[in-house]
PDB file of C-alpha atoms in Angstrom:
ATOM      1  CA  MET A  11     100.204 110.697  97.845  1.00 35.00           C
ATOM      2  CA  GLN A  12     100.159 107.583 100.058  1.00 42.00           C
ATOM      3  CA  ASN A  13      97.803 107.622 103.016  1.00 50.00           C
ATOM      4  CA  SER A  14      99.062 106.789 106.481  1.00 58.00           C
ATOM      5  CA  ALA A  15      97.362 105.731 109.691  1.00 59.00           C
ATOM      6  CA  PHE A  16      98.969 108.582 111.637  1.00 63.00           C
ATOM      7  CA  LYS A  17      97.836 111.147 109.068  1.00 69.00           C
ATOM      8  CA  THR A  18      94.253 109.856 109.086  1.00 66.00           C
ATOM      9  CA  LEU A  19      94.125 109.710 112.878  1.00 68.00           C
ATOM     10  CA  THR A  20      95.482 113.267 113.061  1.00 73.00           C
ATOM     11  CA  LEU A  21      92.821 114.532 110.657  1.00 73.00           C
ATOM     12  CA  ILE A  22      90.052 112.763 112.611  1.00 72.00           C
ATOM     13  CA  ALA A  23      91.405 114.319 115.818  1.00 73.00           C
ATOM     14  CA  LYS A  24      91.474 117.820 114.272  1.00 78.00           C
ATOM     15  CA  LYS A  25      87.962 117.507 112.907  1.00 77.00           C
ATOM     16  CA  ASN A  26      86.541 116.261 116.224  1.00 76.00           C
ATOM     17  CA  PHE A  27      88.895 118.028 118.643  1.00 77.00           C
ATOM     18  CA  LYS A  28      86.308 119.223 121.205  1.00 80.00           C
ATOM     19  CA  LYS A  29      84.544 115.861 121.424  1.00 76.00           C
ATOM     20  CA  LEU A  30      87.809 113.925 121.772  1.00 77.00           C
ATOM     21  CA  PHE A  31      89.193 116.423 124.288  1.00 80.00           C
ATOM     22  CA  LEU A  32      86.162 115.824 126.513  1.00 80.00           C
ATOM     23  CA  THR A  33      86.395 112.031 126.372  1.00 79.00           C
ATOM     24  CA  PHE A  34      90.168 111.881 126.910  1.00 77.00           C
ATOM     25  CA  SER A  35      89.990 114.376 129.788  1.00 81.00           C
ATOM     26  CA  LEU A  36      87.725 111.876 131.518  1.00 81.00           C
ATOM     27  CA  VAL A  37      90.188 109.065 130.679  1.00 77.00           C
ATOM     28  CA  LEU A  38      93.033 111.127 132.174  1.00 79.00           C
ATOM     29  CA  ALA A  39      91.092 111.883 135.362  1.00 81.00           C
ATOM     30  CA  GLU A  40      90.099 108.234 135.753  1.00 78.00           C
ATOM     31  CA  ASN A  41      93.680 107.018 135.286  1.00 75.00           C
ATOM     32  CA  GLY A  42      95.164 109.612 137.610  1.00 77.00           C
ATOM     33  CA  LEU A  43      92.835 108.499 140.375  1.00 79.00           C
ATOM     34  CA  PHE A  44      93.536 104.791 139.952  1.00 75.00           C
ATOM     35  CA  LEU A  45      97.287 105.377 139.842  1.00 77.00           C
ATOM     36  CA  VAL A  46      97.258 106.559 143.477  1.00 80.00           C
ATOM     37  CA  TYR A  47      94.790 103.824 144.475  1.00 79.00           C
ATOM     38  CA  PRO A  48      97.397 101.308 145.825  1.00 84.00           C
ATOM     39  CA  VAL A  49      98.964 103.924 148.121  1.00 83.00           C
ATOM     40  CA  LEU A  50      95.529 104.995 149.437  1.00 82.00           C
ATOM     41  CA  ALA A  51      94.561 101.332 149.878  1.00 83.00           C
ATOM     42  CA  GLY A  52      97.773 100.725 151.852  1.00 85.00           C
ATOM     43  CA  ILE A  53      96.966 103.687 154.119  1.00 85.00           C
ATOM     44  CA  ALA A  54      93.411 102.363 154.563  1.00 85.00           C
ATOM     45  CA  ILE A  55      94.693  98.881 155.545  1.00 87.00           C
ATOM     46  CA  ASN A  56      97.029 100.341 158.163  1.00 87.00           C
ATOM     47  CA  ALA A  57      94.177 102.555 159.407  1.00 87.00           C
ATOM     48  CA  ILE A  58      91.901  99.509 159.781  1.00 85.00           C
ATOM     49  CA  VAL A  59      94.606  97.662 161.733  1.00 84.00           C
ATOM     50  CA  ALA A  60      95.037 100.748 163.959  1.00 84.00           C
ATOM     51  CA  GLY A  61      91.252 101.088 164.461  1.00 84.00           C
ATOM     52  CA  ASP A  62      91.012 104.484 162.690  1.00 84.00           C
ATOM     53  CA  THR A  63      87.675 103.886 160.921  1.00 83.00           C
ATOM     54  CA  LEU A  64      87.199 107.442 159.602  1.00 84.00           C
ATOM     55  CA  LEU A  65      90.556 107.453 157.776  1.00 82.00           C
ATOM     56  CA  ALA A  66      89.888 103.977 156.405  1.00 82.00           C
ATOM     57  CA  LEU A  67      86.504 105.077 155.006  1.00 84.00           C
ATOM     58  CA  SER A  68      88.253 107.641 152.775  1.00 80.00           C
ATOM     59  CA  TYR A  69      89.148 104.636 150.596  1.00 81.00           C
ATOM     60  CA  SER A  70      85.440 104.019 149.913  1.00 83.00           C
ATOM     61  CA  VAL A  71      85.048 107.623 148.742  1.00 83.00           C
ATOM     62  CA  MET A  72      87.935 107.145 146.288  1.00 81.00           C
ATOM     63  CA  VAL A  73      86.314 103.969 144.901  1.00 80.00           C
ATOM     64  CA  PHE A  74      82.969 105.766 144.438  1.00 85.00           C
ATOM     65  CA  VAL A  75      84.572 108.741 142.636  1.00 83.00           C
ATOM     66  CA  GLY A  76      86.631 106.427 140.387  1.00 79.00           C
ATOM     67  CA  TRP A  77      83.666 104.354 139.278  1.00 81.00           C
ATOM     68  CA  GLY A  78      81.553 107.488 138.866  1.00 84.00           C
ATOM     69  CA  LEU A  79      84.119 108.939 136.433  1.00 82.00           C
ATOM     70  CA  GLY A  80      84.215 105.622 134.579  1.00 78.00           C
ATOM     71  CA  SER A  81      80.431 105.591 134.244  1.00 82.00           C
ATOM     72  CA  ILE A  82      80.342 109.133 132.829  1.00 83.00           C
ATOM     73  CA  ARG A  83      83.171 108.320 130.374  1.00 77.00           C
ATOM     74  CA  ARG A  84      81.370 105.251 129.023  1.00 76.00           C
ATOM     75  CA  ARG A  85      78.175 107.241 128.511  1.00 79.00           C
ATOM     76  CA  VAL A  86      80.006 110.009 126.640  1.00 79.00           C
ATOM     77  CA  ASP A  87      82.101 107.523 124.579  1.00 73.00           C
ATOM     78  CA  THR A  88      79.150 105.908 122.815  1.00 70.00           C
ATOM     79  CA  GLN A  89      77.587 109.226 121.796  1.00 75.00           C
ATOM     80  CA  VAL A  90      80.870 110.718 120.540  1.00 76.00           C
ATOM     81  CA  PHE A  91      82.282 107.775 118.601  1.00 72.00           C
ATOM     82  CA  THR A  92      79.036 106.636 116.992  1.00 73.00           C
ATOM     83  CA  ARG A  93      78.679 110.103 115.431  1.00 73.00           C
ATOM     84  CA  ILE A  94      82.331 110.221 114.347  1.00 72.00           C
ATOM     85  CA  TYR A  95      82.007 106.880 112.521  1.00 67.00           C
ATOM     86  CA  ALA A  96      78.777 107.939 110.781  1.00 67.00           C
ATOM     87  CA  GLY A  97      80.595 110.890 109.198  1.00 67.00           C
ATOM     88  CA  LEU A  98      83.795 108.957 108.456  1.00 66.00           C
ATOM     89  CA  ALA A  99      82.098 106.016 106.690  1.00 63.00           C
ATOM     90  CA  ALA A 100      80.195 108.352 104.354  1.00 65.00           C
ATOM     91  CA  SER A 101      83.396 110.252 103.543  1.00 69.00           C
ATOM     92  CA  VAL A 102      85.330 107.040 102.786  1.00 62.00           C
ATOM     93  CA  ILE A 103      82.590 105.674 100.497  1.00 64.00           C
ATOM     94  CA  MET A 104      82.348 108.901  98.467  1.00 67.00           C
ATOM     95  CA  ASN A 105      86.132 109.154  98.055  1.00 67.00           C
ATOM     96  CA  GLU A 106      86.506 105.532  96.991  1.00 59.00           C
ATOM     97  CA  LYS A 107      83.639 105.921  94.507  1.00 62.00           C
ATOM     98  CA  ARG A 108      85.242 109.034  93.023  1.00 64.00           C
ATOM     99  CA  ALA A 109      88.401 106.963  92.571  1.00 61.00           C
ATOM    100  CA  ALA A 110      86.285 104.527  90.495  1.00 53.00           C
ATOM    101  CA  LYS A 111      86.971 101.600  92.823  1.00 58.00           C
ATOM    102  CA  ASP A 112      85.113  98.297  92.522  1.00 61.00           C
ATOM    103  CA  GLU A 113      81.942  98.241  94.667  1.00 62.00           C
ATOM    104  CA  SER A 114      83.134  95.272  96.747  1.00 60.00           C
ATOM    105  CA  ALA A 115      86.396  97.105  97.496  1.00 60.00           C
ATOM    106  CA  VAL A 116      84.417 100.237  98.478  1.00 62.00           C
ATOM    107  CA  ILE A 117      82.319  98.214 100.947  1.00 63.00           C
ATOM    108  CA  ALA A 118      85.406  96.487 102.360  1.00 60.00           C
ATOM    109  CA  ARG A 119      87.237  99.780 102.857  1.00 60.00           C
ATOM    110  CA  ALA A 120      84.198 101.438 104.454  1.00 62.00           C
ATOM    111  CA  ASN A 121      84.146  98.576 106.953  1.00 62.00           C
ATOM    112  CA  LEU A 122      87.908  98.854 107.479  1.00 61.00           C
ATOM    113  CA  SER A 123      87.528 102.580 108.199  1.00 61.00           C
ATOM    114  CA  ARG A 124      85.650 101.610 111.359  1.00 64.00           C
ATOM    115  CA  GLU A 125      89.057 100.598 112.755  1.00 65.00           C
ATOM    116  CA  PHE A 126      90.084 104.286 112.983  1.00 65.00           C
ATOM    117  CA  VAL A 127      87.087 105.112 115.149  1.00 65.00           C
ATOM    118  CA  ASP A 128      87.644 101.937 117.204  1.00 69.00           C
ATOM    119  CA  PHE A 129      91.205 103.131 117.797  1.00 68.00           C
ATOM    120  CA  PHE A 130      89.966 106.320 119.462  1.00 65.00           C
ATOM    121  CA  GLU A 131      87.038 104.644 121.240  1.00 67.00           C
ATOM    122  CA  GLN A 132      88.677 101.418 122.459  1.00 70.00           C
ATOM    123  CA  HIS A 133      92.385 101.106 121.778  1.00 70.00           C
ATOM    124  CA  PHE A 134      93.662 104.613 122.519  1.00 70.00           C
ATOM    125  CA  PRO A 135      92.101 104.724 126.014  1.00 73.00           C
ATOM    126  CA  VAL A 136      93.588 101.261 126.698  1.00 76.00           C
ATOM    127  CA  PHE A 137      96.934 102.395 125.253  1.00 78.00           C
ATOM    128  CA  PHE A 138      96.860 105.571 127.344  1.00 77.00           C
ATOM    129  CA  THR A 139      95.870 103.626 130.464  1.00 79.00           C
ATOM    130  CA  SER A 140      98.579 101.024 129.845  1.00 83.00           C
ATOM    131  CA  VAL A 141     101.333 103.617 129.365  1.00 84.00           C
ATOM    132  CA  VAL A 142     100.275 105.550 132.487  1.00 83.00           C
ATOM    133  CA  SER A 143      99.953 102.326 134.492  1.00 85.00           C
ATOM    134  CA  ILE A 144     103.249 100.792 133.308  1.00 90.00           C
ATOM    135  CA  PHE A 145     105.439 103.846 133.860  1.00 90.00           C
ATOM    136  CA  GLY A 146     103.380 105.207 136.768  1.00 88.00           C
ATOM    137  CA  SER A 147     103.656 101.901 138.637  1.00 90.00           C
ATOM    138  CA  ALA A 148     107.376 101.660 137.899  1.00 91.00           C
ATOM    139  CA  ILE A 149     107.979 105.203 139.198  1.00 92.00           C
ATOM    140  CA  MET A 150     105.866 104.627 142.323  1.00 90.00           C
ATOM    141  CA  LEU A 151     107.811 101.413 143.000  1.00 92.00           C
ATOM    142  CA  LEU A 152     111.071 103.356 142.809  1.00 92.00           C
ATOM    143  CA  PHE A 153     109.796 105.522 145.677  1.00 91.00           C
ATOM    144  CA  ILE A 154     108.291 102.826 147.885  1.00 89.00           C
ATOM    145  CA  GLU A 155     110.537  99.811 147.056  1.00 90.00           C
ATOM    146  CA  PHE A 156     113.593 101.027 145.130  1.00 92.00           C
ATOM    147  CA  TYR A 157     115.191  97.763 143.987  1.00 93.00           C
ATOM    148  CA  VAL A 158     111.886  96.358 142.755  1.00 93.00           C
ATOM    149  CA  GLY A 159     111.290  99.565 140.786  1.00 93.00           C
ATOM    150  CA  LEU A 160     114.808  99.407 139.350  1.00 94.00           C
ATOM    151  CA  THR A 161     114.237  95.807 138.198  1.00 94.00           C
ATOM    152  CA  VAL A 162     110.973  96.839 136.555  1.00 94.00           C
ATOM    153  CA  PHE A 163     112.745  99.578 134.563  1.00 95.00           C
ATOM    154  CA  ALA A 164     115.479  97.105 133.535  1.00 95.00           C
ATOM    155  CA  LEU A 165     112.791  94.754 132.201  1.00 94.00           C
ATOM    156  CA  LEU A 166     111.193  97.627 130.249  1.00 93.00           C
ATOM    157  CA  ALA A 167     114.593  98.430 128.698  1.00 94.00           C
ATOM    158  CA  VAL A 168     114.986  94.809 127.493  1.00 93.00           C
ATOM    159  CA  PHE A 169     111.483  94.792 125.972  1.00 91.00           C
ATOM    160  CA  GLY A 170     112.207  98.172 124.358  1.00 90.00           C
ATOM    161  CA  VAL A 171     115.224  96.710 122.523  1.00 92.00           C
ATOM    162  CA  LEU A 172     113.127  93.773 121.217  1.00 89.00           C
ATOM    163  CA  LEU A 173     110.126  95.922 120.235  1.00 87.00           C
ATOM    164  CA  PRO A 174     111.130  97.081 116.687  1.00 87.00           C
ATOM    165  CA  LYS A 175     111.608  93.499 115.452  1.00 89.00           C
ATOM    166  CA  TYR A 176     108.300  92.459 117.009  1.00 87.00           C
ATOM    167  CA  ILE A 177     106.454  95.352 115.333  1.00 85.00           C
ATOM    168  CA  ALA A 178     108.022  94.631 111.916  1.00 87.00           C
ATOM    169  CA  LYS A 179     106.790  91.017 112.053  1.00 87.00           C
ATOM    170  CA  ASN A 180     103.288  92.159 113.016  1.00 83.00           C
ATOM    171  CA  ASP A 181     103.237  94.654 110.132  1.00 83.00           C
ATOM    172  CA  ARG A 182     104.001  91.874 107.628  1.00 85.00           C
ATOM    173  CA  LEU A 183     101.268  89.608 109.013  1.00 85.00           C
ATOM    174  CA  TYR A 184      98.614  92.337 108.920  1.00 81.00           C
ATOM    175  CA  LEU A 185      99.594  93.301 105.374  1.00 80.00           C
ATOM    176  CA  LYS A 186      98.794  89.729 104.297  1.00 83.00           C
ATOM    177  CA  LEU A 187      95.623  89.555 106.415  1.00 81.00           C
ATOM    178  CA  ASN A 188      94.146  92.815 105.119  1.00 75.00           C
ATOM    179  CA  ASN A 189      94.990  91.834 101.523  1.00 78.00           C
ATOM    180  CA  GLN A 190      92.754  88.818 102.019  1.00 77.00           C
ATOM    181  CA  LEU A 191      89.965  90.764 103.741  1.00 73.00           C
ATOM    182  CA  GLU A 192      89.885  93.369 100.981  1.00 70.00           C
ATOM    183  CA  ARG A 193      89.298  90.645  98.395  1.00 72.00           C
ATOM    184  CA  GLU A 194      86.662  88.848 100.473  1.00 68.00           C
ATOM    185  CA  ALA A 195      83.531  90.545  99.089  1.00 64.00           C
ATOM    186  CA  GLY A 196      84.637  89.872  95.492  1.00 67.00           C
ATOM    187  CA  ARG A 197      85.300  86.204  96.223  1.00 68.00           C
ATOM    188  CA  ILE A 198      81.929  85.807  97.934  1.00 69.00           C
ATOM    189  CA  SER A 199      80.230  87.407  94.904  1.00 68.00           C
ATOM    190  CA  ALA A 200      82.061  85.036  92.543  1.00 67.00           C
ATOM    191  CA  GLY A 201      80.647  82.100  94.489  1.00 67.00           C
ATOM    192  CA  ASP A 202      83.417  79.621  93.607  1.00 69.00           C
ATOM    193  CA  GLU A 203      83.565  77.057  96.440  1.00 72.00           C
ATOM    194  CA  ARG A 204      87.207  76.093  95.896  1.00 77.00           C
ATOM    195  CA  THR A 205      88.341  79.730  95.890  1.00 74.00           C
ATOM    196  CA  LEU A 206      86.314  80.479  99.037  1.00 78.00           C
ATOM    197  CA  LYS A 207      87.759  77.483 100.898  1.00 82.00           C
ATOM    198  CA  ARG A 208      91.298  78.533  99.974  1.00 82.00           C
ATOM    199  CA  HIS A 209      90.543  82.134 100.985  1.00 77.00           C
ATOM    200  CA  TYR A 210      89.226  81.201 104.439  1.00 81.00           C
ATOM    201  CA  ASP A 211      92.023  78.674 104.929  1.00 85.00           C
ATOM    202  CA  VAL A 212      94.588  81.457 104.365  1.00 82.00           C
ATOM    203  CA  LEU A 213      92.677  83.767 106.738  1.00 83.00           C
ATOM    204  CA  SER A 214      92.630  81.054 109.423  1.00 86.00           C
ATOM    205  CA  LYS A 215      96.375  80.418 109.142  1.00 86.00           C
ATOM    206  CA  LEU A 216      97.201  84.127 109.360  1.00 84.00           C
ATOM    207  CA  ARG A 217      94.958  84.635 112.394  1.00 85.00           C
ATOM    208  CA  ILE A 218      96.456  81.571 114.090  1.00 88.00           C
ATOM    209  CA  ARG A 219      99.980  82.931 113.528  1.00 86.00           C
ATOM    210  CA  ILE A 220      98.948  86.280 115.032  1.00 84.00           C
ATOM    211  CA  SER A 221      97.275  84.523 117.969  1.00 84.00           C
ATOM    212  CA  ASN A 222     100.340  82.313 118.567  1.00 86.00           C
ATOM    213  CA  ARG A 223     102.569  85.375 118.777  1.00 86.00           C
ATOM    214  CA  GLU A 224     100.196  86.962 121.286  1.00 83.00           C
ATOM    215  CA  ALA A 225     100.177  83.744 123.366  1.00 85.00           C
ATOM    216  CA  MET A 226     103.992  83.595 123.383  1.00 88.00           C
ATOM    217  CA  SER A 227     104.161  87.258 124.425  1.00 86.00           C
ATOM    218  CA  PHE A 228     101.689  86.501 127.220  1.00 85.00           C
ATOM    219  CA  PHE A 229     103.920  83.653 128.468  1.00 90.00           C
ATOM    220  CA  ILE A 230     107.107  85.762 128.353  1.00 90.00           C
ATOM    221  CA  ILE A 231     105.459  88.639 130.231  1.00 89.00           C
ATOM    222  CA  GLY A 232     104.013  86.216 132.801  1.00 88.00           C
ATOM    223  CA  THR A 233     107.403  84.587 133.400  1.00 91.00           C
ATOM    224  CA  SER A 234     109.036  88.014 133.829  1.00 91.00           C
ATOM    225  CA  ALA A 235     106.281  89.134 136.215  1.00 90.00           C
ATOM    226  CA  ALA A 236     106.705  85.976 138.329  1.00 92.00           C
ATOM    227  CA  ALA A 237     110.441  86.686 138.649  1.00 92.00           C
ATOM    228  CA  ILE A 238     109.795  90.290 139.791  1.00 92.00           C
ATOM    229  CA  PHE A 239     107.135  89.147 142.277  1.00 92.00           C
ATOM    230  CA  SER A 240     109.665  86.672 143.710  1.00 93.00           C
ATOM    231  CA  LEU A 241     112.205  89.474 144.166  1.00 92.00           C
ATOM    232  CA  ALA A 242     109.611  91.720 145.823  1.00 91.00           C
ATOM    233  CA  ILE A 243     108.457  88.996 148.216  1.00 91.00           C
ATOM    234  CA  PHE A 244     112.068  88.223 149.182  1.00 91.00           C
ATOM    235  CA  LEU A 245     112.815  91.906 149.890  1.00 90.00           C
ATOM    236  CA  LEU A 246     109.561  92.514 151.784  1.00 89.00           C
ATOM    237  CA  SER A 247     110.037  89.375 153.889  1.00 88.00           C
ATOM    238  CA  SER A 248     113.622  90.272 154.789  1.00 87.00           C
ATOM    239  CA  LYS A 249     112.625  93.635 156.322  1.00 83.00           C
ATOM    240  CA  GLN A 250     109.245  92.621 157.808  1.00 78.00           C
ATOM    241  CA  ALA A 251     107.205  95.394 156.149  1.00 80.00           C
ATOM    242  CA  ASN A 252     103.769  96.384 157.466  1.00 85.00           C
ATOM    243  CA  ALA A 253     100.560  95.155 155.823  1.00 85.00           C
ATOM    244  CA  GLY A 254      99.755  98.423 154.023  1.00 86.00           C
ATOM    245  CA  HIS A 255     103.222  98.651 152.471  1.00 89.00           C
ATOM    246  CA  ILE A 256     103.108  95.024 151.304  1.00 89.00           C
ATOM    247  CA  TYR A 257      99.691  95.591 149.737  1.00 88.00           C
ATOM    248  CA  SER A 258     100.866  98.754 147.923  1.00 89.00           C
ATOM    249  CA  VAL A 259     103.971  97.056 146.473  1.00 91.00           C
ATOM    250  CA  LEU A 260     102.127  93.935 145.291  1.00 90.00           C
ATOM    251  CA  THR A 261      99.264  95.979 143.828  1.00 89.00           C
ATOM    252  CA  TYR A 262     101.645  98.206 141.854  1.00 91.00           C
ATOM    253  CA  LEU A 263     103.332  95.057 140.549  1.00 92.00           C
ATOM    254  CA  TRP A 264      99.967  93.607 139.506  1.00 90.00           C
ATOM    255  CA  THR A 265      99.068  96.892 137.807  1.00 88.00           C
ATOM    256  CA  PHE A 266     102.393  96.844 135.967  1.00 91.00           C
ATOM    257  CA  ALA A 267     102.064  93.199 134.895  1.00 89.00           C
ATOM    258  CA  ILE A 268      98.442  93.458 133.733  1.00 86.00           C
ATOM    259  CA  SER A 269      99.106  96.687 131.811  1.00 86.00           C
ATOM    260  CA  LEU A 270     102.237  95.231 130.205  1.00 87.00           C
ATOM    261  CA  ASP A 271     100.153  92.254 129.136  1.00 83.00           C
ATOM    262  CA  ASP A 272      97.952  94.637 127.096  1.00 82.00           C
ATOM    263  CA  ALA A 273     100.982  95.805 125.076  1.00 81.00           C
ATOM    264  CA  PRO A 274     101.199  92.942 122.486  1.00 81.00           C
ATOM    265  CA  ARG A 275      97.505  93.304 121.602  1.00 80.00           C
ATOM    266  CA  LEU A 276      97.825  97.086 121.270  1.00 80.00           C
ATOM    267  CA  ILE A 277     100.893  96.692 119.031  1.00 80.00           C
ATOM    268  CA  GLU A 278      98.890  94.302 116.854  1.00 79.00           C
ATOM    269  CA  GLU A 279      96.024  96.781 116.626  1.00 77.00           C
ATOM    270  CA  PHE A 280      98.337  99.566 115.521  1.00 77.00           C
ATOM    271  CA  SER A 281     100.021  97.286 112.951  1.00 76.00           C
ATOM    272  CA  LYS A 282      96.565  96.558 111.554  1.00 74.00           C
ATOM    273  CA  LEU A 283      95.717 100.254 111.562  1.00 73.00           C
ATOM    274  CA  LYS A 284      98.953 101.227 109.790  1.00 73.00           C
ATOM    275  CA  ASP A 285      98.126  98.902 106.911  1.00 70.00           C
ATOM    276  CA  ILE A 286      94.503 100.088 106.725  1.00 69.00           C
ATOM    277  CA  GLY A 287      95.767 103.686 106.632  1.00 68.00           C
ATOM    278  CA  LYS A 288      97.643 102.922 103.398  1.00 68.00           C
ATOM    279  CA  ARG A 289      94.482 101.559 101.774  1.00 61.00           C
ATOM    280  CA  VAL A 290      91.667 103.837 102.924  1.00 61.00           C
ATOM    281  CA  ASP A 291      91.265 107.426 101.769  1.00 57.00           C
ATOM    282  CA  ALA A 292      89.020 109.028 104.373  1.00 52.00           C
ATOM    283  CA  GLY A 293      88.901 112.306 102.427  1.00 53.00           C
ATOM    284  CA  LEU A 294      89.237 114.359 105.586  1.00 49.00           C
ATOM    285  CA  GLU A 295      91.818 116.814 104.261  1.00 54.00           C
ATOM    286  CA  GLY A 296      89.177 118.522 102.162  1.00 51.00           C
ATOM    287  CA  ASP A 297      86.857 118.777 105.158  1.00 50.00           C
ATOM    288  CA  ILE A 298      89.606 120.336 107.290  1.00 42.00           C
ATOM    289  CA  ASP A 299      90.514 122.776 104.491  1.00 46.00           C
ATOM    290  CA  LYS A 300      86.858 123.799 104.163  1.00 47.00           C
ATOM    291  CA  LYS A 301      86.631 124.472 107.903  1.00 46.00           C
ATOM    292  CA  ILE A 302      89.789 126.590 107.796  1.00 36.00           C
ATOM    293  CA  GLY A 303      88.448 128.474 104.765  1.00 45.00           C
ATOM    294  CA  ARG A 304      85.133 129.203 106.481  1.00 45.00           C
ATOM    295  CA  ALA A 305      86.937 130.402 109.611  1.00 40.00           C
ATOM    296  CA  SER A 306      89.155 132.711 107.507  1.00 41.00           C
ATOM    297  CA  CYS A 307      86.105 134.174 105.760  1.00 44.00           C
ATOM    298  CA  ARG A 308      84.421 134.898 109.103  1.00 45.00           C
ATOM    299  CA  GLU A 309      87.580 136.605 110.339  1.00 41.00           C
ATOM    300  CA  ARG A 310      87.720 138.805 107.229  1.00 44.00           C
ATOM    301  CA  VAL A 311      84.052 139.732 107.641  1.00 41.00           C
TER     302      VAL A 311
END
């Protein structure tokens, strides 16, 4: 049966549910706080202008709480994900050895398995933050500056239509890239200079193509963001909005633009992970089955 990235990620999540629940609860709390930050900052600016120091200082409390949550999350992350990878790497190596794979392929796949843990540790929090920030900012803009929010949702609809084609192209590039990486240890062991030069030349070209796509995406997103900022400035200027309102609108737009800019890189990471999922047998199904069996035995006792 063919492996899949989603299946492997699901099994890792089931096996480490309590640890992941703790870390992602902290991510959720951190993101929820920063989503209301522009509105609170706008209130604080108007309070400063009005001379209401006590109300303005509430902004400092929000900053302290936000960074405190972030500090706790980073401390917990390292402990949780280092232990998850230690167990996963051992499981991958034993399963690949039982399948009588070449030693260089076993080493390569053990290294590739690190990508699953990196997904939970690095990419999923960024993905979660980006989704919350993109849609949260768009929704908040609908409430505080309707036509700007509407334009933001129209832009998201256009990108949504283009997304499947973009993902398909990424999938093809990462298939070729991971094919080369999987053969790398064997080619290094062979020690043939011509083969090694050709191998690294192919790797360079593939990585350049991936990087060029990311750069083009960056330019397109930047151009779109500039157009939306222009619309917002025109609307805010025409009705002479107060300083706090202007700050809130522009900050939500910056949050939207910066979070949208993370999207191409996250799509690339998941394309890479999908291909790795087809190659690496983490052997987690047996571990999950054993846990279920032990739980059933305890219940019967």
